[in-house]
Amino acid sequence: MYAVVTLQDSDEVMVAPSNWLSEDKKQCYWPPFKSKEKYLKAVMTGLEPSTGGKPWEKLAVLFHVEYGTYEQAKEKQAAMREKEQTVTQKNQVIETSQLSPLPSQSALSGISSHGILVNSVHPTMVSQGCKRKCPQPDSAGKPSNKLNTDMFILKSVKQIMAQVKIRIQNINSTDQTTNEQKNNILDAIAKMDKDKRRKETIGVFGKTGQGKSSLLNAILGLHYLLPSGCFGACTSVVTQVEANLTDSNYAAEIELISKEEWENEMSSTDNRTETVIERITALYGADADKKTLEELKNSDKYAEIDNFLSATKKTISHTKVTQEFSSDVARYIQHTDWYWPLVKSVTIKIPNCRELLEHIVLLDIPGTGDCNKIRDDLWKSKLRQCSTVWIASNINRAIDDRDPWGILQHCIQDLGPGGECRNINFICTKTDDIDPDEYLRFVCHSGEQISLDKNPKTGCIIHRNNRAKKIVKELFENYDIMKSKARFITDVFTVSSRAYLDKNPHLEPTETEIPKLQDILKSTNRRINRELTRDYVNQAKGVLSFIQSIQLDTDEQMAEKKAEVYTKLQKNLAKALKKLDCQFDSLYKILDQCLSKGVEKSVEQCVDTKNSMIESVAPNDKRGFHKTLQALYKNKGYYWPKNWDAPLDLNMCLAKHMHDNIDDEFNLIFPVDASNKTGISVQEQIDKFSIIQSDTAYSPSSMLYHMENVIKTEETKVKALLKREVVDRKKKIYSSIQTTIQNQMTAGYEQAANLRGDKAMEKREKKITDTIELLKYSMFKDAKLEVLKQFKDLKEHICKTLESVLTRSVERSLSQTSRTTLMDVSREIEKLERLSRELSD
């Protein structure tokens, strides 16, 4: 058997043996053969996946049809490719004979923001001496990208809607109802171009020196974008990289803390943490940490700082990526300049990289922390936005380095049940940094075999890469925290940024695996572009259907039918809302039961859990540890000491048993990926909701057909919006346990932090223990009730939104009596239907 499939990351139609497909036919194994003959032989013989030496790649596919012979499948492939070529050609010249030219460029506003650039070479690569083009796989293997049609479909629909807008504007009428309808349509068209989605965030873990800056430079094809040590050089600054979609300049936006925030940090001389002291001394000199705020204000430096903070944001802009640009950015981030203590975040914007970063933000997740509350809140909120995480670690340390795993363990709740992370990738960097003779001795000593078909260095690099991948994948599989907290898709990459940029003779571009990471970005951008295009087309169909449904009511039977449909849809809405309410009640009971168990366990073990956490981080001699604990309590139970790889978080510790008891069910009720069908997820309940029944079908020429289309469009739009809101709300629901605990413990924290004198450390510990003992029965119960309250609020928000939007849509579509025919848009609807089908193919 042979299957015809479309590879989703390239939109290429291919023939594959049926045994290469997964059971659900959504993925396909792909052989690594570069030889066309070898590849064709594998297809013809139906070679079993993962044979032939190198590992096979698993690709996402869209399954079309299956045939008994290879020849039949090839005929279908050829027919589909011919159709696609025709569609592309038609899209390039679409509407030229049917639509008049647009009157102004403004009518096409927004096209570029959703378009896809298909060339892999950035213009800056040539200007900076990096002429490398993102490698294109051999035609025998994984196909290369072809021109994506989404941009042409979107442009065509925008042209149609621009013409419709002009026709609507040109309608002159003194009838109030007609003018109200005109304004509603014009408002709907205007909103279509304003609808935007938050970009997806890819968080990059890794301490300074692990190759993060070089990694991003290589992915973007730019030698000097980020200087070594810049990305993550200062842990108190949130740094991110995104596309510049407004002009062709390389820009950096520097966000500063406010004067009030800075003075609050300096206000107390008794309770300054080591991180605050570091920042004060960086700005005011070595003895500044002993001075009061008033004394600091009298120094010469204060006026300079005050002037510097007069603007909340500074911008650096260059036409090219040069070392001057990198130096200008680095001075606000690195510790070598005095600015860094006053910087909250840095956003670097890159032009000409839509294909890679149009809908993506690359975010630095530093390996060490900053106890400052303002910046920690910013860091936490950014962390919870990450849909993907890359853990970068030098390949020499990737296997036995505990730091990245420790950071991941601390952040796992903010990424999984408390966040929206779907993928965690471990990236072993600096793979070309190897001594072949030393490595060969290691291999011989371990008894392993190594192929040296190429030169010795290349053979050693590839062997070590494969070995590292195998070991890290096993670590992922056996890592308990990965199993219990969320369901992540994991992968391992072995990259050499330097070899990719400098054309290292020992490695082919594909062997550096930088192209694989570029493909992840491209695939993500393509997916989001397609989703945005579908959303736009769907909204356009709704607007046109509304226009077409506005016809002169001269038929009494039609008026009766409209009244009948109106009554039926109202009943359907009430019935669907009642069913949805029952489904939410079932989920409420599940959460209630899990939380009750968590409360019981927390009450029993909270003091022991707290003591175990303190003992696990205390140095053997306890020297200086009293200051750490004082800072912990001063900062309301959260403190990240300088040079520690993870923070002390007593609130998270106290919330542990409640989180442990709800995590499994919480991940089923609130999966990050809406396509992950758990059977009980909130997103699935929303998907099932509909007031349009399939038992009635109207003719496409019928007014009721277009009225129903209007309602379907509104239903689809509001359900998509609610599903995105669910992901944001579930973060707050999950974190409310920890927030409730922190709020109730705050008074005890403050009292413990203010204790002085002999045995102050013992007094503080007793105070915290007494506070926990005093509050444990009410505190954990209140945390449970807060989760349930927020879940109930979510249910009410979803039900009320669906009821409000759909009631208004039904009334607008069916309750009004038309006294005029606005205009005929049947031809435009036909074009949209055709374009919609092409988008779905």
GROMACS .gro file of N, CA and C in nm, residues 389-451:
model
  189
  389VAL      N    1   1.071   2.578   2.482
  389VAL     CA    2   1.192   2.611   2.557
  389VAL      C    3   1.310   2.538   2.494
  390TRP      N    4   1.419   2.612   2.475
  390TRP     CA    5   1.546   2.553   2.431
  390TRP      C    6   1.643   2.560   2.548
  391ILE      N    7   1.700   2.447   2.585
  391ILE     CA    8   1.802   2.443   2.690
  391ILE      C    9   1.938   2.431   2.622
  392ALA      N   10   2.017   2.538   2.626
  392ALA     CA   11   2.148   2.540   2.560
  392ALA      C   12   2.257   2.505   2.660
  393SER      N   13   2.340   2.408   2.625
  393SER     CA   14   2.450   2.368   2.713
  393SER      C   15   2.565   2.316   2.629
  394ASN      N   16   2.687   2.356   2.665
  394ASN     CA   17   2.807   2.309   2.597
  394ASN      C   18   2.808   2.157   2.594
  395ILE      N   19   2.832   2.098   2.477
  395ILE     CA   20   2.826   1.953   2.464
  395ILE      C   21   2.923   1.881   2.558
  396ASN      N   22   3.033   1.949   2.595
  396ASN     CA   23   3.128   1.887   2.687
  396ASN      C   24   3.070   1.869   2.826
  397ARG      N   25   2.966   1.951   2.858
  397ARG     CA   26   2.906   1.945   2.991
  397ARG      C   27   2.760   1.902   2.988
  398ALA      N   28   2.705   1.887   2.870
  398ALA     CA   29   2.561   1.866   2.858
  398ALA      C   30   2.515   1.741   2.932
  399ILE      N   31   2.598   1.638   2.934
  399ILE     CA   32   2.556   1.510   2.991
  399ILE      C   33   2.558   1.513   3.144
  400ASP      N   34   2.664   1.572   3.202
  400ASP     CA   35   2.678   1.565   3.348
  400ASP      C   36   2.655   1.699   3.418
  401ASP      N   37   2.620   1.805   3.344
  401ASP     CA   38   2.595   1.935   3.405
  401ASP      C   39   2.456   1.936   3.468
  402ARG      N   40   2.449   1.959   3.597
  402ARG     CA   41   2.321   1.956   3.666
  402ARG      C   42   2.247   2.090   3.660
  403ASP      N   43   2.318   2.196   3.622
  403ASP     CA   44   2.258   2.330   3.626
  403ASP      C   45   2.131   2.341   3.542
  404PRO      N   46   2.135   2.304   3.412
  404PRO     CA   47   2.013   2.323   3.332
  404PRO      C   48   1.896   2.240   3.383
  405TRP      N   49   1.925   2.122   3.436
  405TRP     CA   50   1.817   2.038   3.488
  405TRP      C   51   1.760   2.098   3.616
  406GLY      N   52   1.848   2.160   3.696
  406GLY     CA   53   1.800   2.225   3.817
  406GLY      C   54   1.712   2.344   3.786
  407ILE      N   55   1.752   2.423   3.686
  407ILE     CA   56   1.672   2.539   3.644
  407ILE      C   57   1.537   2.490   3.590
  408LEU      N   58   1.542   2.386   3.507
  408LEU     CA   59   1.420   2.332   3.448
  408LEU      C   60   1.326   2.282   3.557
  409GLN      N   61   1.382   2.215   3.657
  409GLN     CA   62   1.298   2.162   3.765
  409GLN      C   63   1.227   2.275   3.839
  410HIS      N   64   1.299   2.385   3.862
  410HIS     CA   65   1.236   2.497   3.932
  410HIS      C   66   1.126   2.562   3.847
  411CYS      N   67   1.147   2.566   3.717
  411CYS     CA   68   1.055   2.639   3.629
  411CYS      C   69   0.943   2.553   3.574
  412ILE      N   70   0.946   2.423   3.600
  412ILE     CA   71   0.857   2.332   3.529
  412ILE      C   72   0.710   2.364   3.550
  413GLN      N   73   0.673   2.412   3.670
  413GLN     CA   74   0.533   2.445   3.696
  413GLN      C   75   0.490   2.568   3.617
  414ASP      N   76   0.581   2.665   3.604
  414ASP     CA   77   0.548   2.786   3.528
  414ASP      C   78   0.546   2.759   3.378
  415LEU      N   79   0.608   2.651   3.335
  415LEU     CA   80   0.606   2.614   3.193
  415LEU      C   81   0.489   2.523   3.162
  416GLY      N   82   0.462   2.428   3.252
  416GLY     CA   83   0.361   2.326   3.226
  416GLY      C   84   0.223   2.367   3.271
  417PRO      N   85   0.176   2.315   3.385
  417PRO     CA   86   0.038   2.346   3.426
  417PRO      C   87   0.013   2.494   3.451
  418GLY      N   88   0.118   2.569   3.488
  418GLY     CA   89   0.102   2.712   3.511
  418GLY      C   90   0.140   2.796   3.392
  419GLY      N   91   0.171   2.733   3.280
  419GLY     CA   92   0.213   2.808   3.161
  419GLY      C   93   0.150   2.752   3.035
  420GLU      N   94   0.220   2.764   2.923
  420GLU     CA   95   0.166   2.716   2.795
  420GLU      C   96   0.274   2.649   2.709
  421CYS      N   97   0.372   2.588   2.774
  421CYS     CA   98   0.482   2.526   2.700
  421CYS      C   99   0.441   2.390   2.645
  422ARG      N  100   0.472   2.368   2.516
  422ARG     CA  101   0.442   2.241   2.450
  422ARG      C  102   0.568   2.160   2.419
  423ASN      N  103   0.679   2.231   2.393
  423ASN     CA  104   0.801   2.163   2.349
  423ASN      C  105   0.920   2.206   2.434
  424ILE      N  106   1.003   2.109   2.473
  424ILE     CA  107   1.129   2.137   2.541
  424ILE      C  108   1.240   2.067   2.463
  425ASN      N  109   1.331   2.147   2.408
  425ASN     CA  110   1.441   2.094   2.328
  425ASN      C  111   1.574   2.119   2.398
  426PHE      N  112   1.657   2.017   2.407
  426PHE     CA  113   1.791   2.031   2.464
  426PHE      C  114   1.888   2.051   2.348
  427ILE      N  115   1.965   2.161   2.353
  427ILE     CA  116   2.056   2.194   2.244
  427ILE      C  117   2.199   2.186   2.294
  428CYS      N  118   2.271   2.086   2.248
  428CYS     CA  119   2.413   2.072   2.281
  428CYS      C  120   2.493   2.161   2.186
  429THR      N  121   2.564   2.259   2.240
  429THR     CA  122   2.634   2.358   2.158
  429THR      C  123   2.783   2.326   2.146
  430LYS      N  124   2.850   2.400   2.057
  430LYS     CA  125   2.996   2.394   2.038
  430LYS      C  126   3.044   2.252   2.004
  431THR      N  127   2.971   2.186   1.915
  431THR     CA  128   3.004   2.047   1.883
  431THR      C  129   3.136   2.034   1.806
  432ASP      N  130   3.180   2.142   1.739
  432ASP     CA  131   3.306   2.134   1.663
  432ASP      C  132   3.427   2.160   1.752
  433ASP      N  133   3.404   2.192   1.879
  433ASP     CA  134   3.514   2.214   1.974
  433ASP      C  135   3.557   2.079   2.029
  434ILE      N  136   3.648   2.011   1.960
  434ILE     CA  137   3.684   1.875   1.995
  434ILE      C  138   3.830   1.847   1.957
  435ASP      N  139   3.898   1.768   2.038
  435ASP     CA  140   4.034   1.720   2.008
  435ASP      C  141   4.021   1.577   1.959
  436PRO      N  142   4.036   1.552   1.828
  436PRO     CA  143   4.013   1.417   1.774
  436PRO      C  144   4.097   1.310   1.841
  437ASP      N  145   4.225   1.339   1.865
  437ASP     CA  146   4.312   1.237   1.926
  437ASP      C  147   4.263   1.201   2.067
  438GLU      N  148   4.229   1.302   2.143
  438GLU     CA  149   4.179   1.276   2.279
  438GLU      C  150   4.048   1.200   2.276
  439TYR      N  151   3.960   1.238   2.183
  439TYR     CA  152   3.831   1.170   2.178
  439TYR      C  153   3.845   1.025   2.131
  440LEU      N  154   3.934   1.001   2.036
  440LEU     CA  155   3.957   0.864   1.988
  440LEU      C  156   4.009   0.775   2.101
  441ARG      N  157   4.096   0.831   2.186
  441ARG     CA  158   4.144   0.753   2.301
  441ARG      C  159   4.028   0.718   2.394
  442PHE      N  160   3.938   0.814   2.413
  442PHE     CA  161   3.821   0.789   2.497
  442PHE      C  162   3.734   0.678   2.439
  443VAL      N  163   3.712   0.683   2.306
  443VAL     CA  164   3.628   0.583   2.241
  443VAL      C  165   3.690   0.445   2.251
  444CYS      N  166   3.820   0.438   2.227
  444CYS     CA  167   3.889   0.309   2.236
  444CYS      C  168   3.881   0.252   2.378
  445HIS      N  169   3.897   0.342   2.477
  445HIS     CA  170   3.892   0.299   2.617
  445HIS      C  171   3.753   0.248   2.655
  446SER      N  172   3.648   0.310   2.595
  446SER     CA  173   3.512   0.270   2.630
  446SER      C  174   3.466   0.148   2.553
  447GLY      N  175   3.543   0.106   2.453
  447GLY     CA  176   3.507  -0.011   2.375
  447GLY      C  177   3.406   0.015   2.265
  448GLU      N  178   3.373   0.141   2.239
  448GLU     CA  179   3.278   0.174   2.133
  448GLU      C  180   3.347   0.175   1.997
  449GLN      N  181   3.265   0.164   1.892
  449GLN     CA  182   3.314   0.169   1.754
  449GLN      C  183   3.288   0.307   1.696
  450ILE      N  184   3.377   0.354   1.611
  450ILE     CA  185   3.360   0.485   1.548
  450ILE      C  186   3.395   0.476   1.401
  451SER      N  187   3.312   0.537   1.317
  451SER     CA  188   3.335   0.537   1.174
  451SER      C  189   3.418   0.659   1.136
   0.00000   0.00000   0.00000
